[in-house]
C-alpha cells in the first residue's frame, strides 16, 4: 500500500480546517457567557443562553471533522455519511480521536462504493442520493459500533480523565510538551498540538488550549523583544521584521517569526522553542483555562486566570529574548561570519 498516495495528512488537515471555525464560534460564545455570567453561570440568564449556543456548536465539532475528512477522501458523497458517523462517534464518547478515525473509515468506504458499484443508466441518479449514503453509513456505522467505537471511546475517556486529574508536575510536563511542539513554528507539529487542544475543548478540558495559545504567541513577541533590547546585535532588516513580528505574535500568528528563522535558524529555533516550552508549562501549572481556541491577546479576558496567563506569557517571552541575545554576536556585522562557522560545523558533524 502506497501511504504517500493516500495523502492521510492532507485529508486530516482538511477536516481540521473545517472544524476550527466551529470550535472558534462555539468557544467564543462560551467565553462570552463566562464574561457575562462568571464561571458558575446561573440558569435562565443571558449568559446561560450564550453558553447553550456555544455548547451546541462545540458539540458539533466531531461530526464536522469526520465529514470534512470523508469529503476530502471521497468528495461530496462522503459528507452525509461522515456527519452520521461523526454524530455516532460523539454519542459513544469517542471524541476527536473517534472523529478522525471515523472520517477516514467513512471516506474510504464511500470511495470504494463509488468505484465498485455500478447501476443501470436509468438508475444512475439514485447513486448520490440513496445508494452511496445508505451503504456508506450502514457499513461505516456497523464497523464503528461493533469494532472500533468502544476501544476509541475508552482511549478518549482515559485521556480526558488524565487531563482533568493532572497534578502540578504532570501539568508542567503537558504544557511544556505542547510548547515544545512549536518547534516548527506553525508547521505539522504545531498544528497537531493545536488540533489536540481544540479537541479537548469539546471534552470540557480547557488547560491544554491555554498552553497552546500562550506558546504560539511567545516566539514572535520574544524575538521582537530581543531586537528592542539589543538593537546592535540585529540587522536593519531584522529590526524592521520585529515591528511586524510583535503585533502578529500578539494575535497568535506564530509565522511572524519566519524572517528570523530564515536568517538565523539555529539560534532562533532554540530560543523560541525554549520560551514556548516555558510559557506553555507555566500556563498549565498556574491552572489557566482557555475556552477560546484563537484570538491571541484578545482571548485573554476569557481566561479563568488572565493575570497568571499574562505572567506565563511574559516569562516565556523573556526566556526567548534573553536566550537569543546571549547566543547572538555582539554586533550584527559579526553574525554572518559566526553563522558560516556554525553551518560548517554542522555539515562536518
CSV table of C-alpha atoms in Angstrom, one decimal:
chain,number,residue,atom,x,y,z
A,1,UNK,CA,0.0,0.0,0.0
A,2,UNK,CA,1.4,3.4,-1.0
A,3,UNK,CA,0.8,5.6,2.0
A,4,UNK,CA,2.0,8.7,0.2
A,5,UNK,CA,-0.6,8.4,-2.4
A,6,UNK,CA,-3.3,8.1,0.3
A,7,UNK,CA,-2.4,11.6,1.5
A,8,UNK,CA,-3.6,10.9,5.0
A,9,UNK,CA,-2.0,14.1,6.3
A,10,UNK,CA,-3.8,16.3,3.7
A,11,UNK,CA,-7.2,14.7,4.5
A,12,UNK,CA,-6.7,15.1,8.2
A,13,UNK,CA,-5.7,18.8,7.8
A,14,UNK,CA,-8.7,19.4,5.6
A,15,UNK,CA,-11.0,18.0,8.3
A,16,UNK,CA,-9.3,20.1,11.0
A,17,UNK,CA,-9.6,23.2,8.8
A,18,UNK,CA,-13.4,22.7,8.7
A,19,UNK,CA,-13.5,22.0,12.4
A,20,UNK,CA,-11.6,25.1,13.6
A,21,UNK,CA,-14.3,27.7,12.7
A,22,UNK,CA,-16.9,25.7,14.6
A,23,UNK,CA,-14.6,25.5,17.6
A,24,UNK,CA,-13.9,29.2,17.4
A,25,UNK,CA,-17.5,30.2,17.2
A,26,UNK,CA,-18.6,27.8,20.0
A,27,UNK,CA,-15.6,28.8,22.1
A,28,UNK,CA,-16.3,32.5,21.7
A,29,UNK,CA,-19.9,32.1,22.7
A,30,UNK,CA,-19.0,30.1,25.8
A,31,UNK,CA,-16.2,32.6,26.6
A,32,UNK,CA,-18.7,35.5,26.3
A,33,UNK,CA,-21.0,33.6,28.6
A,34,UNK,CA,-18.3,33.4,31.2
A,35,UNK,CA,-17.6,37.1,30.8
A,36,UNK,CA,-21.2,38.0,31.5
A,37,UNK,CA,-22.1,35.3,34.0
A,38,UNK,CA,-18.8,34.2,35.5
A,39,UNK,CA,-17.5,30.6,35.5
A,40,UNK,CA,-20.6,29.5,37.5
A,41,UNK,CA,-23.4,30.5,35.1
A,42,UNK,CA,-26.9,30.9,36.6
A,43,UNK,CA,-29.8,29.3,34.7
A,44,UNK,CA,-32.2,31.5,32.9
A,45,UNK,CA,-29.8,34.3,32.2
A,46,UNK,CA,-28.4,35.8,29.0
A,47,UNK,CA,-25.1,34.2,29.8
A,48,UNK,CA,-26.8,30.8,30.1
A,49,UNK,CA,-28.3,31.3,26.6
A,50,UNK,CA,-24.8,32.1,25.2
A,51,UNK,CA,-23.4,29.1,26.9
A,52,UNK,CA,-26.1,26.9,25.4
A,53,UNK,CA,-25.4,28.2,21.9
A,54,UNK,CA,-21.7,27.7,22.4
A,55,UNK,CA,-22.2,24.2,23.8
A,56,UNK,CA,-24.3,23.2,20.8
A,57,UNK,CA,-21.5,24.5,18.4
A,58,UNK,CA,-18.8,22.7,20.3
A,59,UNK,CA,-20.8,19.5,20.3
A,60,UNK,CA,-20.9,19.6,16.5
A,61,UNK,CA,-17.1,19.7,16.1
A,62,UNK,CA,-16.7,15.9,15.9
A,63,UNK,CA,-19.3,15.5,13.1
A,64,UNK,CA,-17.7,18.4,11.2
A,65,UNK,CA,-14.2,16.9,11.3
A,66,UNK,CA,-15.5,13.5,10.3
A,67,UNK,CA,-17.5,14.9,7.4
A,68,UNK,CA,-14.5,17.1,6.4
A,69,UNK,CA,-12.1,14.1,6.2
A,70,UNK,CA,-14.7,12.0,4.4
A,71,UNK,CA,-15.3,14.8,1.9
A,72,UNK,CA,-11.5,15.2,1.3
A,73,UNK,CA,-11.2,11.5,0.6
A,74,UNK,CA,-14.4,10.8,-1.4
A,75,UNK,CA,-15.8,14.1,-2.5
A,76,UNK,CA,-19.3,15.3,-1.8
A,77,UNK,CA,-20.8,11.8,-1.4
A,78,UNK,CA,-18.7,11.5,1.8
A,79,UNK,CA,-20.4,14.4,3.6
A,80,UNK,CA,-23.7,12.8,4.6
A,81,UNK,CA,-22.3,9.5,5.9
A,82,UNK,CA,-19.4,11.5,7.5
A,83,UNK,CA,-21.9,13.6,9.5
A,84,UNK,CA,-23.7,10.5,10.6
A,85,UNK,CA,-20.6,8.6,11.7
A,86,UNK,CA,-19.3,11.8,13.5
A,87,UNK,CA,-22.5,12.1,15.4
A,88,UNK,CA,-22.3,8.4,16.2
A,89,UNK,CA,-18.7,8.8,17.5
A,90,UNK,CA,-19.9,11.7,19.6
A,91,UNK,CA,-22.8,9.7,21.1
A,92,UNK,CA,-20.3,6.9,22.0
A,93,UNK,CA,-17.9,9.3,23.7
A,94,UNK,CA,-15.2,8.7,21.1
A,95,UNK,CA,-14.4,12.4,20.8
A,96,UNK,CA,-11.9,14.0,18.5
A,97,UNK,CA,-10.0,10.7,18.0
A,98,UNK,CA,-13.1,8.9,17.0
A,99,UNK,CA,-13.9,11.7,14.6
A,100,UNK,CA,-10.6,11.3,12.9
A,101,UNK,CA,-10.8,7.5,12.6
A,102,UNK,CA,-14.5,7.7,11.6
A,103,UNK,CA,-13.6,10.2,8.9
A,104,UNK,CA,-11.0,8.0,7.2
A,105,UNK,CA,-13.2,4.9,7.6
A,106,UNK,CA,-16.2,6.6,6.1
A,107,UNK,CA,-14.2,8.3,3.3
A,108,UNK,CA,-12.6,5.2,2.0
A,109,UNK,CA,-15.7,3.1,2.3
A,110,UNK,CA,-17.6,5.8,0.3
A,111,UNK,CA,-14.8,5.9,-2.2
A,112,UNK,CA,-14.9,2.1,-2.6
A,113,UNK,CA,-18.7,2.1,-3.1
A,114,UNK,CA,-18.3,4.8,-5.8
A,115,UNK,CA,-15.8,2.8,-7.7
A,116,UNK,CA,-17.2,-0.7,-7.3
A,117,UNK,CA,-21.0,-0.4,-7.5
A,118,UNK,CA,-22.4,0.3,-11.0
A,119,UNK,CA,-26.1,0.8,-11.6
A,120,UNK,CA,-28.0,0.8,-14.9
A,121,UNK,CA,-28.1,4.2,-16.7
A,122,UNK,CA,-31.8,4.6,-15.8
A,123,UNK,CA,-31.0,4.3,-12.1
A,124,UNK,CA,-27.7,6.3,-12.0
A,125,UNK,CA,-29.5,9.2,-10.3
A,126,UNK,CA,-30.0,7.1,-7.2
A,127,UNK,CA,-26.3,6.7,-6.5
A,128,UNK,CA,-25.6,10.1,-4.8
A,129,UNK,CA,-29.0,10.4,-3.0
A,130,UNK,CA,-29.7,6.8,-2.0
A,131,UNK,CA,-27.2,4.1,-2.7
A,132,UNK,CA,-24.0,5.8,-1.6
A,133,UNK,CA,-25.3,7.5,1.6
A,134,UNK,CA,-27.2,4.4,2.7
A,135,UNK,CA,-24.5,1.8,2.1
A,136,UNK,CA,-21.6,4.0,3.3
A,137,UNK,CA,-23.5,5.0,6.5
A,138,UNK,CA,-24.5,1.4,7.2
A,139,UNK,CA,-21.1,-0.1,6.5
A,140,UNK,CA,-19.2,2.6,8.4
A,141,UNK,CA,-21.6,2.6,11.3
A,142,UNK,CA,-21.5,-1.2,11.8
A,143,UNK,CA,-17.7,-1.3,11.8
A,144,UNK,CA,-17.5,1.7,14.2
A,145,UNK,CA,-20.1,0.4,16.6
A,146,UNK,CA,-19.1,-3.3,16.6
A,147,UNK,CA,-15.3,-3.0,16.3
A,148,UNK,CA,-13.8,0.5,16.8
A,149,UNK,CA,-16.1,2.6,18.8
A,150,UNK,CA,-15.8,1.1,22.3
A,151,UNK,CA,-12.0,0.9,22.1
A,152,UNK,CA,-11.6,4.5,20.8
A,153,UNK,CA,-14.1,5.7,23.5
A,154,UNK,CA,-12.0,4.0,26.2
A,155,UNK,CA,-8.8,5.8,25.0
A,156,UNK,CA,-10.6,9.2,24.7
A,157,UNK,CA,-12.1,8.7,28.2
A,158,UNK,CA,-8.7,7.8,29.6
A,159,UNK,CA,-7.0,10.9,28.1
A,160,UNK,CA,-9.8,13.2,29.3
A,161,UNK,CA,-9.7,11.7,32.8
A,162,UNK,CA,-5.9,12.1,32.9
A,163,UNK,CA,-6.1,15.7,31.9
A,164,UNK,CA,-8.8,16.5,34.4
A,165,UNK,CA,-6.8,14.9,37.2
A,166,UNK,CA,-3.4,16.3,36.4
A,167,UNK,CA,-1.1,17.2,39.3
A,168,UNK,CA,1.2,20.3,39.2
A,169,UNK,CA,4.1,18.2,37.9
A,170,UNK,CA,2.1,16.4,35.2
A,171,UNK,CA,0.6,19.8,34.2
A,172,UNK,CA,4.1,21.2,33.8
A,173,UNK,CA,5.1,18.3,31.6
A,174,UNK,CA,2.0,18.5,29.4
A,175,UNK,CA,2.2,22.3,29.0
A,176,UNK,CA,5.9,22.0,28.2
A,177,UNK,CA,5.3,19.4,25.6
A,178,UNK,CA,2.6,21.4,23.9
A,179,UNK,CA,5.1,24.4,23.9
A,180,UNK,CA,7.9,22.2,22.6
A,181,UNK,CA,5.7,21.3,19.6
A,182,UNK,CA,6.0,24.9,18.5
A,183,UNK,CA,9.5,23.9,17.3
A,184,UNK,CA,8.3,24.0,13.6
A,185,UNK,CA,6.7,27.5,14.1
A,186,UNK,CA,3.2,26.7,12.8
A,187,UNK,CA,4.1,23.5,10.9
A,188,UNK,CA,2.7,20.0,11.3
A,189,UNK,CA,3.9,19.6,14.9
A,190,UNK,CA,2.3,22.9,16.0
A,191,UNK,CA,-0.9,22.1,14.1
A,192,UNK,CA,-1.1,18.7,15.8
A,193,UNK,CA,-0.8,20.4,19.2
A,194,UNK,CA,-3.5,22.9,18.2
A,195,UNK,CA,-5.8,20.2,17.0
A,196,UNK,CA,-5.3,18.2,20.2
A,197,UNK,CA,-6.0,21.3,22.4
A,198,UNK,CA,-9.1,22.2,20.3
A,199,UNK,CA,-10.5,18.7,20.6
A,200,UNK,CA,-10.1,18.9,24.4
A,201,UNK,CA,-12.3,22.0,24.5
A,202,UNK,CA,-15.1,19.7,23.1
A,203,UNK,CA,-14.5,17.5,26.1
A,204,UNK,CA,-14.6,20.4,28.6
A,205,UNK,CA,-10.9,20.4,29.2
A,206,UNK,CA,-9.5,23.9,28.7
A,207,UNK,CA,-6.0,23.7,30.2
A,208,UNK,CA,-4.2,22.4,27.0
A,209,UNK,CA,-5.5,25.3,25.0
A,210,UNK,CA,-4.1,27.8,27.4
A,211,UNK,CA,-0.7,26.3,26.9
A,212,UNK,CA,-1.1,26.1,23.1
A,213,UNK,CA,-2.3,29.7,22.8
A,214,UNK,CA,0.4,31.2,25.0
A,215,UNK,CA,3.2,29.1,23.5
A,216,UNK,CA,2.1,30.2,20.0
A,217,UNK,CA,2.2,33.9,20.9
A,218,UNK,CA,5.6,33.6,22.6
A,219,UNK,CA,8.1,33.2,19.7
A,220,UNK,CA,7.4,36.3,17.6
A,221,UNK,CA,7.0,38.6,20.6
A,222,UNK,CA,10.0,37.1,22.4
A,223,UNK,CA,12.2,37.6,19.3
A,224,UNK,CA,10.8,41.1,18.7
A,225,UNK,CA,11.6,41.9,22.4
A,226,UNK,CA,15.2,40.7,21.9
A,227,UNK,CA,15.6,43.1,18.9
A,228,UNK,CA,14.3,46.0,21.0
A,229,UNK,CA,16.6,45.2,24.0
A,230,UNK,CA,19.8,44.5,22.0
A,231,UNK,CA,19.3,46.6,18.8
A,232,UNK,CA,23.0,46.4,17.8
A,233,UNK,CA,23.0,42.6,17.6
A,234,UNK,CA,20.5,42.6,14.8
A,235,UNK,CA,20.5,43.9,11.3
A,236,UNK,CA,18.3,46.7,9.9
A,237,UNK,CA,16.1,44.1,8.1
A,238,UNK,CA,15.6,42.2,11.4
A,239,UNK,CA,14.7,45.4,13.2
A,240,UNK,CA,12.0,46.1,10.6
A,241,UNK,CA,10.8,42.5,10.8
A,242,UNK,CA,10.5,42.8,14.6
A,243,UNK,CA,8.0,45.6,14.1
A,244,UNK,CA,5.7,43.2,12.3
A,245,UNK,CA,6.5,40.1,14.4
A,246,UNK,CA,5.3,41.6,17.7
A,247,UNK,CA,1.8,42.5,16.6
A,248,UNK,CA,1.5,39.2,14.7
A,249,UNK,CA,2.6,37.3,17.8
A,250,UNK,CA,0.1,39.2,20.0
A,251,UNK,CA,-2.6,38.0,17.5
A,252,UNK,CA,-1.4,34.3,17.8
A,253,UNK,CA,0.2,34.3,14.4
A,254,UNK,CA,3.4,32.4,15.1
A,255,UNK,CA,4.6,32.8,11.4
A,256,UNK,CA,5.7,36.4,12.3
A,257,UNK,CA,9.0,34.8,13.4
A,258,UNK,CA,9.7,33.4,10.0
A,259,UNK,CA,12.1,36.2,8.8
A,260,UNK,CA,14.3,35.5,11.8
A,261,UNK,CA,14.2,31.7,11.3
A,262,UNK,CA,15.3,32.2,7.7
A,263,UNK,CA,18.2,34.5,8.6
A,264,UNK,CA,19.4,32.7,11.7
A,265,UNK,CA,17.6,29.3,12.1
A,266,UNK,CA,19.7,27.6,14.8
A,267,UNK,CA,19.7,30.4,17.4
A,268,UNK,CA,16.1,31.4,16.7
A,269,UNK,CA,14.6,27.9,16.8
A,270,UNK,CA,16.5,27.1,20.1
A,271,UNK,CA,15.4,30.3,21.8
A,272,UNK,CA,11.8,30.2,20.6
A,273,UNK,CA,11.3,26.6,21.5
A,274,UNK,CA,12.6,27.1,25.0
A,275,UNK,CA,10.4,30.2,25.5
A,276,UNK,CA,7.3,28.4,24.2
A,277,UNK,CA,8.0,25.4,26.4
A,278,UNK,CA,8.4,27.6,29.5
A,279,UNK,CA,5.2,29.7,28.8
A,280,UNK,CA,3.2,26.6,28.0
A,281,UNK,CA,4.3,24.7,31.1
A,282,UNK,CA,3.6,27.7,33.3
A,283,UNK,CA,0.2,28.3,31.9
A,284,UNK,CA,-0.9,24.8,32.8
A,285,UNK,CA,1.0,24.9,36.1
A,286,UNK,CA,-0.8,28.1,37.1
A,287,UNK,CA,-4.2,26.5,36.4
A,288,UNK,CA,-5.1,28.7,33.4
A,289,UNK,CA,-8.1,27.5,31.3
A,290,UNK,CA,-8.8,28.9,27.9
A,291,UNK,CA,-12.1,28.1,26.2
A,292,UNK,CA,-11.2,30.2,23.2
A,293,UNK,CA,-9.1,28.5,20.5
A,294,UNK,CA,-7.8,31.6,18.9
A,295,UNK,CA,-7.5,35.4,19.3
A,296,UNK,CA,-4.2,36.0,20.9
A,297,UNK,CA,-4.3,38.8,23.5
A,298,UNK,CA,-8.0,39.4,22.6
A,299,UNK,CA,-8.8,35.9,24.1
A,300,UNK,CA,-7.1,36.8,27.5
A,301,UNK,CA,-10.4,38.2,29.0
A,302,UNK,CA,-12.0,34.8,28.5
A,303,UNK,CA,-9.3,33.0,30.6
A,304,UNK,CA,-10.2,32.0,34.1
A,305,UNK,CA,-6.9,33.4,35.4
A,306,UNK,CA,-6.0,36.2,33.0
A,307,UNK,CA,-3.2,37.7,35.1
A,308,UNK,CA,-1.5,34.3,35.5
A,309,UNK,CA,-1.8,33.8,31.8
A,310,UNK,CA,-0.1,37.1,31.1
A,311,UNK,CA,2.6,36.2,33.6
A,312,UNK,CA,3.3,32.9,31.8
A,313,UNK,CA,3.4,34.8,28.5
A,314,UNK,CA,5.8,37.5,29.8
A,315,UNK,CA,8.2,34.9,31.3
A,316,UNK,CA,8.2,32.8,28.1
A,317,UNK,CA,8.9,35.9,26.0
A,318,UNK,CA,11.8,36.9,28.4
A,319,UNK,CA,13.3,33.4,28.1
A,320,UNK,CA,13.2,33.6,24.3
A,321,UNK,CA,14.6,37.2,24.2
A,322,UNK,CA,17.4,36.6,26.7
A,323,UNK,CA,18.5,33.3,25.1
A,324,UNK,CA,18.6,34.9,21.7
A,325,UNK,CA,20.5,37.9,22.9
A,326,UNK,CA,23.1,35.7,24.7
A,327,UNK,CA,23.6,33.5,21.6
A,328,UNK,CA,23.7,36.4,19.1
A,329,UNK,CA,27.0,38.0,18.2
A,330,UNK,CA,27.7,41.3,19.9
A,331,UNK,CA,27.3,43.2,16.7
A,332,UNK,CA,25.2,42.4,13.6
A,333,UNK,CA,28.3,42.6,11.4
A,334,UNK,CA,29.8,39.6,13.1
A,335,UNK,CA,26.7,37.5,12.6
A,336,UNK,CA,27.5,36.3,9.0
A,337,UNK,CA,31.0,35.0,10.0
A,338,UNK,CA,29.8,33.1,13.0
A,339,UNK,CA,26.8,31.7,11.1
A,340,UNK,CA,29.1,30.4,8.5
A,341,UNK,CA,31.2,28.7,11.2
A,342,UNK,CA,28.1,27.2,12.8
A,343,UNK,CA,26.9,25.9,9.4
A,344,UNK,CA,30.3,24.4,8.6
A,345,UNK,CA,30.5,22.6,12.0
A,346,UNK,CA,27.0,21.2,11.5
A,347,UNK,CA,27.8,20.0,8.0
A,348,UNK,CA,31.1,18.5,9.1
A,349,UNK,CA,29.5,16.6,12.0
